């Protein structure tokens, strides 16, 4: 509480400190899966899923609002691509879900890029997010615990591999 209360109150009204706001959530009856709908600062919505298994807790992260790929099995493609998420918006999903997992006494162990969007169509921001989460000054998330799923964007598969 270094700043005067009047300034803190004014900042709270005018400056969005949270990249995402949870607006709806649904959980399975057994509590092993939680889906959260977030709203971005510009009013877009995206989903993130937290899944518990016997020995792990996995967060399924979205990298885009909508998707341009249009896979026939995926409802996200019906939205079309609205926009890429920033690295901060992706990190915010993980931080919130890590808190939710910790509140259940089960630390977050795995991260999968299998939410809304094609990770390799937002390559730079996804790589920034991975770097932040992997960094010991970030969450110190092990590289072997991060999975990036793709619909098959070959140039970026090659780029990631080299």
XYZ file of C-alpha atoms in Angstrom:
162
model
C 0.000 0.000 0.000
C 2.608 2.467 -1.133
C 0.210 4.434 -3.346
C -2.424 6.722 -1.806
C -5.903 5.174 -1.593
C -7.409 7.768 -3.947
C -4.844 6.892 -6.630
C -5.346 3.135 -6.091
C -9.112 3.579 -6.496
C -8.669 5.628 -9.680
C -6.266 3.056 -11.127
C -8.642 0.212 -10.276
C -11.350 1.908 -12.348
C -9.208 2.958 -15.304
C -6.478 0.315 -15.680
C -7.305 -3.335 -16.318
C -4.851 -5.382 -14.230
C -6.228 -8.753 -15.275
C -5.741 -9.910 -18.853
C -8.773 -12.195 -18.553
C -11.966 -12.199 -16.515
C -13.679 -15.518 -15.758
C -17.356 -15.133 -16.700
C -18.677 -18.707 -16.543
C -17.495 -22.093 -15.409
C -18.814 -25.621 -15.513
C -17.486 -28.713 -13.803
C -18.150 -32.409 -14.255
C -20.102 -34.104 -11.468
C -16.955 -35.787 -10.155
C -15.042 -32.473 -10.181
C -12.275 -33.958 -12.314
C -12.776 -31.547 -15.226
C -13.412 -27.811 -15.103
C -14.096 -25.576 -18.117
C -13.833 -21.810 -17.655
C -15.085 -19.198 -20.106
C -12.966 -16.041 -19.956
C -13.552 -12.594 -21.385
C -10.637 -10.578 -22.722
C -10.202 -6.845 -22.167
C -11.663 -6.225 -25.657
C -14.772 -8.340 -24.988
C -13.779 -11.541 -26.816
C -14.390 -14.914 -25.152
C -12.289 -18.063 -24.955
C -12.301 -21.337 -23.065
C -9.704 -23.063 -20.915
C -10.046 -26.552 -19.448
C -8.463 -28.055 -16.329
C -8.409 -31.852 -16.153
C -7.434 -33.919 -13.143
C -6.107 -37.453 -13.419
C -4.815 -39.729 -10.683
C -1.294 -38.325 -10.609
C -1.522 -35.108 -12.590
C -3.442 -31.935 -13.367
C -3.406 -30.713 -16.963
C -4.469 -27.326 -18.315
C -5.684 -27.123 -21.911
C -4.771 -23.623 -23.120
C -6.338 -21.583 -25.939
C -4.051 -19.557 -28.211
C -6.631 -17.795 -30.393
C -10.190 -16.545 -30.233
C -11.722 -18.727 -32.917
C -9.646 -20.495 -35.553
C -9.043 -20.215 -39.278
C -8.316 -23.916 -39.884
C -11.928 -25.099 -39.880
C -11.430 -28.755 -38.903
C -14.714 -30.622 -39.419
C -14.605 -32.133 -35.915
C -14.032 -28.832 -34.092
C -16.670 -26.262 -33.118
C -14.074 -23.489 -32.719
C -13.555 -23.342 -36.481
C -17.199 -22.374 -36.961
C -16.353 -19.019 -35.309
C -13.659 -18.229 -37.818
C -10.529 -16.529 -36.559
C -11.315 -13.468 -34.439
C -7.764 -12.765 -33.259
C -4.578 -14.183 -31.789
C -4.166 -14.165 -28.037
C -1.167 -12.401 -26.556
C 1.442 -14.323 -24.601
C 0.092 -12.564 -21.498
C -3.448 -13.783 -22.150
C -2.180 -17.345 -22.514
C -0.057 -17.082 -19.365
C -3.104 -15.686 -17.521
C -5.055 -18.853 -18.380
C -2.303 -21.020 -16.908
C -1.860 -18.886 -13.794
C -5.594 -18.927 -13.042
C -5.895 -22.673 -13.589
C -2.751 -23.318 -11.512
C -4.399 -21.417 -8.663
C -7.605 -23.426 -9.066
C -5.646 -26.708 -9.066
C -3.644 -25.618 -6.016
C -6.894 -24.721 -4.220
C -7.897 -28.383 -4.666
C -4.555 -29.508 -3.274
C -3.380 -30.747 -6.665
C -0.542 -28.817 -8.307
C -0.609 -28.189 -12.033
C 1.688 -30.707 -13.730
C 1.034 -30.496 -17.481
C 0.143 -27.932 -20.122
C -1.324 -28.778 -23.518
C -1.896 -26.322 -26.357
C -5.136 -27.985 -27.439
C -7.668 -25.287 -26.661
C -9.155 -22.829 -29.118
C -6.976 -22.026 -32.115
C -3.997 -23.364 -34.032
C -0.818 -22.759 -31.992
C 1.416 -22.501 -35.050
C -0.763 -19.727 -36.505
C 0.196 -17.741 -33.380
C 3.731 -19.102 -33.197
C 5.590 -16.085 -31.781
C 3.152 -15.513 -28.910
C 2.951 -19.240 -28.103
C 6.756 -19.412 -27.935
C 6.825 -16.314 -25.680
C 4.277 -17.986 -23.391
C 6.334 -21.190 -23.281
C 9.483 -19.196 -22.453
C 7.721 -17.324 -19.642
C 6.233 -20.475 -18.127
C 9.473 -22.453 -18.498
C 11.664 -19.731 -16.981
C 12.604 -20.306 -13.309
C 11.542 -16.695 -12.654
C 8.139 -17.550 -14.185
C 6.482 -20.815 -13.203
C 9.527 -23.012 -13.823
C 7.378 -25.393 -15.849
C 9.392 -28.326 -17.250
C 9.690 -28.399 -21.054
C 8.690 -32.081 -21.100
C 5.426 -31.137 -19.438
C 4.397 -28.741 -22.232
C 2.704 -30.191 -25.331
C 1.994 -28.151 -28.450
C -0.631 -29.779 -30.654
C -1.036 -28.765 -34.296
C -3.319 -29.532 -37.205
C -0.169 -29.943 -39.290
C 1.387 -26.568 -40.107
C 4.589 -28.099 -41.497
C 6.796 -24.971 -41.779
C 6.351 -24.291 -38.068
C 6.836 -27.938 -37.123
C 10.196 -27.689 -38.881
C 10.929 -24.340 -37.202
C 10.177 -25.725 -33.739
C 12.306 -28.801 -34.390
C 15.400 -26.782 -35.319
